mmCIF file with all atom_site columns, C-alpha atoms in Angstrom:
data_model
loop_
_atom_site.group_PDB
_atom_site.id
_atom_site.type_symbol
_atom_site.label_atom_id
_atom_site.label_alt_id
_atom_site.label_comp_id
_atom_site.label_asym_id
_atom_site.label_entity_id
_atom_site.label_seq_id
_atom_site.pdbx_PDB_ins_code
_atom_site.Cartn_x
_atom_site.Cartn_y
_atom_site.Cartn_z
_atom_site.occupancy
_atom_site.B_iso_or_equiv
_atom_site.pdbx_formal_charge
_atom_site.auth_seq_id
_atom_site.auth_comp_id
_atom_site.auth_asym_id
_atom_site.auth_atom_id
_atom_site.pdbx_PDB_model_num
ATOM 1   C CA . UNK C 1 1   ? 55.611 -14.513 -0.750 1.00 81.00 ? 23  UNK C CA 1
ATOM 2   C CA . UNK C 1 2   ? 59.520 -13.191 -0.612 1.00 92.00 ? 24  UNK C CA 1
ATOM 3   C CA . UNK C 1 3   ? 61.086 -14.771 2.606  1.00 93.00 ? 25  UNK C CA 1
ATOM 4   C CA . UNK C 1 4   ? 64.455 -13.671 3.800  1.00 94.00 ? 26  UNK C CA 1
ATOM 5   C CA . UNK C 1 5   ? 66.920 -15.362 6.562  1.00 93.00 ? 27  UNK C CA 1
ATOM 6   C CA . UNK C 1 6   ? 69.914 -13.049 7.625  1.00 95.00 ? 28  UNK C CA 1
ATOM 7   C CA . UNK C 1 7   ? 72.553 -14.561 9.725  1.00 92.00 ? 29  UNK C CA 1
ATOM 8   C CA . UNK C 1 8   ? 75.136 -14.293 11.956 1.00 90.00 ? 30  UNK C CA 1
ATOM 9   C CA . UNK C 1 9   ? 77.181 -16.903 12.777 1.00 87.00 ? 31  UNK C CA 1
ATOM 10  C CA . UNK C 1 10  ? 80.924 -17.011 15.149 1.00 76.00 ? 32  UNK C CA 1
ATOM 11  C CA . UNK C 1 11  ? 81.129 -20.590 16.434 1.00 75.00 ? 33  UNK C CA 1
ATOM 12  C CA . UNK C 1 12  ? 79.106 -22.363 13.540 1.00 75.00 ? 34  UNK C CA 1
ATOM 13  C CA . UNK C 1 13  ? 76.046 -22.291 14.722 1.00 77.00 ? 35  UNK C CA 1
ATOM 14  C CA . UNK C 1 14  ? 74.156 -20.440 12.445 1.00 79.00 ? 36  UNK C CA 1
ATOM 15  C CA . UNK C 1 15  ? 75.403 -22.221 9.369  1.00 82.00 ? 37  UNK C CA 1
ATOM 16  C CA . UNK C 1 16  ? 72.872 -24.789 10.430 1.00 81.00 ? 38  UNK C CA 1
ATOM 17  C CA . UNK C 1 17  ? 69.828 -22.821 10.297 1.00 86.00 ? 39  UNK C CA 1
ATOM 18  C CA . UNK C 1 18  ? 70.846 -21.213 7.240  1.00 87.00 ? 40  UNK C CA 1
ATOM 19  C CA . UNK C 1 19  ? 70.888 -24.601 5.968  1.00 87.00 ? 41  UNK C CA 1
ATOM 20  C CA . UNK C 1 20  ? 67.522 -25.368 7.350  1.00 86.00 ? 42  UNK C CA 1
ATOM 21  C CA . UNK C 1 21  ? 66.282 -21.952 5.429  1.00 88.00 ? 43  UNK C CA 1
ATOM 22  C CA . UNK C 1 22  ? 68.043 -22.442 2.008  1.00 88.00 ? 44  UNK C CA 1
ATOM 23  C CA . UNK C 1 23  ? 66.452 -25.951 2.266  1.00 85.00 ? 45  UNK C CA 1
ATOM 24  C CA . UNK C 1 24  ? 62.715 -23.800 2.680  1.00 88.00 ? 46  UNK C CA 1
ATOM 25  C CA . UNK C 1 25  ? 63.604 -21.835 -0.246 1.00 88.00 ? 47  UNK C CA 1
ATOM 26  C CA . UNK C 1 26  ? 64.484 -18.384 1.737  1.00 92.00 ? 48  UNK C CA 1
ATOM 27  C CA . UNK C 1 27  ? 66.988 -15.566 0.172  1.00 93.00 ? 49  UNK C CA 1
ATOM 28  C CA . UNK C 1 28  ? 69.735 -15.935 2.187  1.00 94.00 ? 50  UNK C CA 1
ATOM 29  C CA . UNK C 1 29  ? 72.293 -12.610 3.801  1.00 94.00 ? 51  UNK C CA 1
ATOM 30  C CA . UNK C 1 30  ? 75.063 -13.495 5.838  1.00 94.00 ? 52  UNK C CA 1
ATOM 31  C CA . UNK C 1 31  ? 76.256 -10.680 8.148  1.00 91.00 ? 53  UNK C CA 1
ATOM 32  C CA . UNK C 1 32  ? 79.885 -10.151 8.178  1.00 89.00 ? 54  UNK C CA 1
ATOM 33  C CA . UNK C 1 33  ? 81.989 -7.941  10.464 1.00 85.00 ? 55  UNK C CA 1
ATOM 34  C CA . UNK C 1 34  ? 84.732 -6.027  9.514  1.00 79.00 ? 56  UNK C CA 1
ATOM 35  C CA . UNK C 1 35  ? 86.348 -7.094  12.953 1.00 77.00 ? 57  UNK C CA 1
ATOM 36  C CA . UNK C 1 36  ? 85.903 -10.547 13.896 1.00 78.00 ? 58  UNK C CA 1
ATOM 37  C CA . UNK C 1 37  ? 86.063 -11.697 17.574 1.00 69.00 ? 59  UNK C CA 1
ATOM 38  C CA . UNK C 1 38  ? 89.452 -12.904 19.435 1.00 59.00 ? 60  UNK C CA 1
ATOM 39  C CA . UNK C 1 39  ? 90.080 -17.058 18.713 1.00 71.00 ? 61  UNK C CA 1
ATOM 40  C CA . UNK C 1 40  ? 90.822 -17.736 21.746 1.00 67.00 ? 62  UNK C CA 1
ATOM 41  C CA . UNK C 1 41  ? 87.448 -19.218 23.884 1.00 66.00 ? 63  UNK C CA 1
ATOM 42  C CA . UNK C 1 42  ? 88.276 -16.886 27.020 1.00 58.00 ? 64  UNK C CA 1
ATOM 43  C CA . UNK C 1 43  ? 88.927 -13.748 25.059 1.00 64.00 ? 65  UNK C CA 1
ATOM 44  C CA . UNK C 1 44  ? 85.842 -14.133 23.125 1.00 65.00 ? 66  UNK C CA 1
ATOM 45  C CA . UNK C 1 45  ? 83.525 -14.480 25.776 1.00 65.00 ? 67  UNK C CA 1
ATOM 46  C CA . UNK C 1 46  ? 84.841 -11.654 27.514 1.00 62.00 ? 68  UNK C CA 1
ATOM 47  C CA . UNK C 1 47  ? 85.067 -9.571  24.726 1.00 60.00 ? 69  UNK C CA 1
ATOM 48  C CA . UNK C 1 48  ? 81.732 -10.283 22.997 1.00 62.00 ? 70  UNK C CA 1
ATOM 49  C CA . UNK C 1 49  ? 79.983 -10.282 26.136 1.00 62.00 ? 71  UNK C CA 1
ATOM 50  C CA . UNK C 1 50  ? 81.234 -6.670  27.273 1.00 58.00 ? 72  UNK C CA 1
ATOM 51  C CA . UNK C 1 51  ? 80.568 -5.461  23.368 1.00 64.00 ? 73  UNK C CA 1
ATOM 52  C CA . UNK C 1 52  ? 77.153 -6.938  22.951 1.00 64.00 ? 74  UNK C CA 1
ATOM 53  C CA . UNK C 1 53  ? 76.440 -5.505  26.668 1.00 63.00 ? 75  UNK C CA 1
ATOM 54  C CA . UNK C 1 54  ? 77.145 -1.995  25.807 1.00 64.00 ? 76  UNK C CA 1
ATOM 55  C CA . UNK C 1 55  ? 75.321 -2.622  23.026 1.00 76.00 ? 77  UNK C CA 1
ATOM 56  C CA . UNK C 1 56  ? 78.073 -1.741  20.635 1.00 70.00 ? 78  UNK C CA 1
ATOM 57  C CA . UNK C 1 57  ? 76.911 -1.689  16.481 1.00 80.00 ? 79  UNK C CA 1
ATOM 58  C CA . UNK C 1 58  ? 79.855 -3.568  14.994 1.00 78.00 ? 80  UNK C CA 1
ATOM 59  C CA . UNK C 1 59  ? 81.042 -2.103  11.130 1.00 78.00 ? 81  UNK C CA 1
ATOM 60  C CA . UNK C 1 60  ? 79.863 -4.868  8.615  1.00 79.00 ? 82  UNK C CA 1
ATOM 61  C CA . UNK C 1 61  ? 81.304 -5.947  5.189  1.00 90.00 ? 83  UNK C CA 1
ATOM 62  C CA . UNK C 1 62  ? 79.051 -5.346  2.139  1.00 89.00 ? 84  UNK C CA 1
ATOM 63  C CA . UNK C 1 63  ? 75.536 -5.382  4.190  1.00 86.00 ? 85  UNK C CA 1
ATOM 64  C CA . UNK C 1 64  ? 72.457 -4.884  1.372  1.00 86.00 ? 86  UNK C CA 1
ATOM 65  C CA . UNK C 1 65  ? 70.095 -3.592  4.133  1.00 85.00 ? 87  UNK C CA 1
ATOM 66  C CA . UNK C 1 66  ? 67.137 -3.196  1.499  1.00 87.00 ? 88  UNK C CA 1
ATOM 67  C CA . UNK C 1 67  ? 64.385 -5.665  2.340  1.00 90.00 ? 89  UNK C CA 1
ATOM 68  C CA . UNK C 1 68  ? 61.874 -3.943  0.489  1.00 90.00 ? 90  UNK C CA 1
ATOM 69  C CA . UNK C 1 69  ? 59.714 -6.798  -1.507 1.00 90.00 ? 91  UNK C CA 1
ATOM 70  C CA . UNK C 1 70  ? 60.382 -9.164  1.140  1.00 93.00 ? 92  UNK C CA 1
ATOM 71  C CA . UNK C 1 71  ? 57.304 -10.310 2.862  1.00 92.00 ? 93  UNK C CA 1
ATOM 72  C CA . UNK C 1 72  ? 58.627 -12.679 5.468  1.00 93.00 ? 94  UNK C CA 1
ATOM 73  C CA . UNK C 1 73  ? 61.983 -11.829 7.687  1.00 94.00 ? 95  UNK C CA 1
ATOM 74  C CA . UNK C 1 74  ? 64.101 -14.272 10.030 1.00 94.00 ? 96  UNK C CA 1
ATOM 75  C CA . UNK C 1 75  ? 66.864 -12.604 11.427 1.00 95.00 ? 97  UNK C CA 1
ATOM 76  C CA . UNK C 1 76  ? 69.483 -15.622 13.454 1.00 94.00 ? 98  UNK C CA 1
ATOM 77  C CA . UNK C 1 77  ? 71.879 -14.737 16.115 1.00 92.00 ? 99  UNK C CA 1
ATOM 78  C CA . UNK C 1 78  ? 73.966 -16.103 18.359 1.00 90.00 ? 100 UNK C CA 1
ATOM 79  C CA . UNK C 1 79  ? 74.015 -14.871 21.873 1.00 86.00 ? 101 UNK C CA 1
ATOM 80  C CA . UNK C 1 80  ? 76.567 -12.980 23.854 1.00 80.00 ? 102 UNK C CA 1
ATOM 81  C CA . UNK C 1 81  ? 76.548 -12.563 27.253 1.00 80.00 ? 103 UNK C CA 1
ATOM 82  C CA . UNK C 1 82  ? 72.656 -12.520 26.846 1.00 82.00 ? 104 UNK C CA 1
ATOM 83  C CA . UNK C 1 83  ? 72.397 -10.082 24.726 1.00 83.00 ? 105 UNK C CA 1
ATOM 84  C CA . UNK C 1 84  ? 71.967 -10.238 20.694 1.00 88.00 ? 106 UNK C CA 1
ATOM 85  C CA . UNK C 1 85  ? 75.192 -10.155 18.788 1.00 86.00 ? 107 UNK C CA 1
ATOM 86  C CA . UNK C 1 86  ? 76.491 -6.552  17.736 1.00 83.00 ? 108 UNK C CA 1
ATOM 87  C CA . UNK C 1 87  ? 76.736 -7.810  14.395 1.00 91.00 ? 109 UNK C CA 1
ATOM 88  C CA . UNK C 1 88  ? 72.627 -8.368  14.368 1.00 91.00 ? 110 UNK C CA 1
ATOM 89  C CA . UNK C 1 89  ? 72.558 -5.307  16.709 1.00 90.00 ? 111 UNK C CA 1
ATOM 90  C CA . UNK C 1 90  ? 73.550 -3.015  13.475 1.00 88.00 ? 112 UNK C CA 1
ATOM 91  C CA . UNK C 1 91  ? 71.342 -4.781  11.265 1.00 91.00 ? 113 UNK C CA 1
ATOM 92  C CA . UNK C 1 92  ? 68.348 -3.932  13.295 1.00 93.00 ? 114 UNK C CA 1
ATOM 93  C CA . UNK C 1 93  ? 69.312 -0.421  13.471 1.00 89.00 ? 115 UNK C CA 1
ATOM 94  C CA . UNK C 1 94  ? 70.224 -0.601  9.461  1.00 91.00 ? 116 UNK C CA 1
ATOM 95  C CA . UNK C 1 95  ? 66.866 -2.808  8.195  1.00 91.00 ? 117 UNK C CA 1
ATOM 96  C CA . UNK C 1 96  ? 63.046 -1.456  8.123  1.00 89.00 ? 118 UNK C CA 1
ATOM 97  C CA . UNK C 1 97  ? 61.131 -4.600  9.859  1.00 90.00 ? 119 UNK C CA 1
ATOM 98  C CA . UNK C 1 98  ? 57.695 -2.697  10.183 1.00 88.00 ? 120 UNK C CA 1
ATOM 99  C CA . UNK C 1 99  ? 54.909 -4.563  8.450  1.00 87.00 ? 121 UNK C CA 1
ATOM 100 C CA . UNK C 1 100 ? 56.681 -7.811  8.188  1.00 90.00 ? 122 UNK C CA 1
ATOM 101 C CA . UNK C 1 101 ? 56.198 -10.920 9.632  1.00 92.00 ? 123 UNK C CA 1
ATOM 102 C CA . UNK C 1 102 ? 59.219 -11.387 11.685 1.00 93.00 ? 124 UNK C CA 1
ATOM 103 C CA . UNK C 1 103 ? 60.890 -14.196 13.747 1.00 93.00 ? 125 UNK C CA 1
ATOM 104 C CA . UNK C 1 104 ? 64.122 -14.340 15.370 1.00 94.00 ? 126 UNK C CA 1
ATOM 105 C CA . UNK C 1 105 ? 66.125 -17.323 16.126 1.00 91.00 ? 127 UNK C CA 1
ATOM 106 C CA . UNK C 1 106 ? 68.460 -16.903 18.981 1.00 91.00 ? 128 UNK C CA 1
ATOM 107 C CA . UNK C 1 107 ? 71.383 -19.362 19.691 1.00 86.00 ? 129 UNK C CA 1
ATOM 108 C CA . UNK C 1 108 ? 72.573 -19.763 23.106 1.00 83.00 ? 130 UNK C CA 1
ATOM 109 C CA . UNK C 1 109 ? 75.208 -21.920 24.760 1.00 78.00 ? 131 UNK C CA 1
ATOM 110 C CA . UNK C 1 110 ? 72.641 -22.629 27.685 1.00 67.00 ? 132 UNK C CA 1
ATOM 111 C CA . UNK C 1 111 ? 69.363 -22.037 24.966 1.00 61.00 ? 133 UNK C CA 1
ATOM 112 C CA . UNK C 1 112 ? 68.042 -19.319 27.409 1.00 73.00 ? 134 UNK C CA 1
ATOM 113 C CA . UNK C 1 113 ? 68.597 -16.152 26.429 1.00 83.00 ? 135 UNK C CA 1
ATOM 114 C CA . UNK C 1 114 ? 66.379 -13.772 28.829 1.00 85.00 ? 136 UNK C CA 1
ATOM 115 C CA . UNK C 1 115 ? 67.652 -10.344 28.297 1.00 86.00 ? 137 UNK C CA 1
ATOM 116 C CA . UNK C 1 116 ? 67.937 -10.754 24.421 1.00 88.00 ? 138 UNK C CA 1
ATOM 117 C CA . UNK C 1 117 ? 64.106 -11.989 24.451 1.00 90.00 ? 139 UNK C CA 1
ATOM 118 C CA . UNK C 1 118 ? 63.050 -8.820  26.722 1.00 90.00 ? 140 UNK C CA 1
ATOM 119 C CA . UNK C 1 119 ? 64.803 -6.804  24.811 1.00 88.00 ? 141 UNK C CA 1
ATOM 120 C CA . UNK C 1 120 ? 63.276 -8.129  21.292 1.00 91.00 ? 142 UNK C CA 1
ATOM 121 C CA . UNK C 1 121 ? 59.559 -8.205  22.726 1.00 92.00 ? 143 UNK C CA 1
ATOM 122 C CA . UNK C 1 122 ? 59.756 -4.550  23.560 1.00 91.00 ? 144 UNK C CA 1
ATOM 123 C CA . UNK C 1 123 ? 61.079 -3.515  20.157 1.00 91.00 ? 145 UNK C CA 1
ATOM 124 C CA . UNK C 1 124 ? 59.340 -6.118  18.248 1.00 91.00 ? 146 UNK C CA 1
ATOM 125 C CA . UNK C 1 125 ? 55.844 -8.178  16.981 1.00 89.00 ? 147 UNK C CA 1
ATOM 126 C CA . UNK C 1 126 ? 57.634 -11.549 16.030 1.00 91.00 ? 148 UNK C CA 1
ATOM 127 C CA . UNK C 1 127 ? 58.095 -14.860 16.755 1.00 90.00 ? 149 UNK C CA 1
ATOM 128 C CA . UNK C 1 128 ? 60.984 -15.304 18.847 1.00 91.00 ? 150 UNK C CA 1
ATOM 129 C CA . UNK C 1 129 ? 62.701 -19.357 19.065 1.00 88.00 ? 151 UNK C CA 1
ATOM 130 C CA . UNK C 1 130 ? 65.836 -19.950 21.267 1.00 87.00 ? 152 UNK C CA 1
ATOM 131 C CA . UNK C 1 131 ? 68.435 -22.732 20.292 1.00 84.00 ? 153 UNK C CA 1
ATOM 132 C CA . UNK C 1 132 ? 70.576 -24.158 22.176 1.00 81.00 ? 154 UNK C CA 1
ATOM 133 C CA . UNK C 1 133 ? 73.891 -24.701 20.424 1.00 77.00 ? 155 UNK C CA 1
ATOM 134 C CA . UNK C 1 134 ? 72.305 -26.482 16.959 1.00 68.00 ? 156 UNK C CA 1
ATOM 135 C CA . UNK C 1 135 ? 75.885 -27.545 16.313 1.00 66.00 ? 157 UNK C CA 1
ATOM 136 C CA . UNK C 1 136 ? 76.460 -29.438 19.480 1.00 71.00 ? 158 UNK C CA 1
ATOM 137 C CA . UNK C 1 137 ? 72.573 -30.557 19.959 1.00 69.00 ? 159 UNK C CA 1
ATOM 138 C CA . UNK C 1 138 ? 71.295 -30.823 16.269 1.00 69.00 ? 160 UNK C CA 1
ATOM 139 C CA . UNK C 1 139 ? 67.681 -32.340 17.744 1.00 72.00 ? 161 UNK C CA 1
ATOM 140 C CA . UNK C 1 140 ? 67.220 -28.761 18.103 1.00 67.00 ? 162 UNK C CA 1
ATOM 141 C CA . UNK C 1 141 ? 66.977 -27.802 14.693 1.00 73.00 ? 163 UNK C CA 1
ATOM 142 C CA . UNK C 1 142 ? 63.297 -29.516 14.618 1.00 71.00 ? 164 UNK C CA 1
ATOM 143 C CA . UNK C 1 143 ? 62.065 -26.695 16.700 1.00 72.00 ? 165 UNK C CA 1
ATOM 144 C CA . UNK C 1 144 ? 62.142 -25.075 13.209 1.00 76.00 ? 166 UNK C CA 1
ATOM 145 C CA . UNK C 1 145 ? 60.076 -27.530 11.615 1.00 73.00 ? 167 UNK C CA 1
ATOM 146 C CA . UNK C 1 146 ? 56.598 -25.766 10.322 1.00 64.00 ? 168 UNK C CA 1
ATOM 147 C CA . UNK C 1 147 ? 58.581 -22.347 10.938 1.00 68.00 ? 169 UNK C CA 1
ATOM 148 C CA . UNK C 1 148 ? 57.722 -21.491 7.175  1.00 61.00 ? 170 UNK C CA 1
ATOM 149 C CA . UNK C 1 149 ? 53.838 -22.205 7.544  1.00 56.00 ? 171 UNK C CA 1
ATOM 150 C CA . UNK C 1 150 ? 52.668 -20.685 10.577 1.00 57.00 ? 172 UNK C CA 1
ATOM 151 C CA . UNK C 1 151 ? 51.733 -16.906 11.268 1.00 44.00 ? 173 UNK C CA 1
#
């Protein structure tokens, strides 16, 4: 069985599950966007949060969307302003996910993430995990553990 993790990661965050994945023997695809976010903590927020509201696809860098072959998909994404990152927003619209089995691993400052779940249970047949902040609060990370066995 072909597993695949694709990432996004701002703050951090998602290097730590990728870590977790590599570890589980999983391809690995880190998204990267042409434009990254504002440094600054206030600008960032704003910014993010009014992009990933509108729902805005950002460009990406070199993005193989081909997942043909892969049996088993786990897409990781920070949240903005509830809402999936724009980064992950254009690889959903980019990637084929029908027929796979699918989780989704959302990181969130407060580890809710409402809107982003709504939205991915509507679109979506997968597993769907929130994390709060794995950098901050690495006990989270265990919420993984058995990820790779279950159905």
């Amino acid at each position: 069985m072909k597993k695949l993790f694709i990432y996004y990661t701002h703050s951090g965050n998602g290097e730590l599950v990728k870590d977790y994945f590599l570890n589980k023997n999983y391809e690995i695809r880190r998204v990267i966007p042409k434009r990254e976010l504002p440094k600054s903590f206030f600008l960032k927020m704003m910014v993010g949060g009014f992009l990933a509201g509108i729902k805005h696809k950002a460009k990406l860098i070199d993005f193989d969307s081909n997942i043909e072959g892969y049996d088993e998909i786990v897409i990781e994404t920070p949240i903005w302003n509830g809402r999936i990152s724009c980064p992950i927003q254009t690889v959903l619209s980019k990637v084929k996910l029908e027929g796979k089995k699918l989780t989704f691993i959302l990181c969130s400052g407060s580890g809710k993430s409402l809107k982003a779940v709504n939205y991915l249970k509507k679109r979506y047949n997968a597993r769907i995990i929130e994390l709060q902040e794995p950098k901050k609060y690495k006990e989270y990370i265990e919420k993984l553990d058995g990820i790779e066995n279950e159905n």
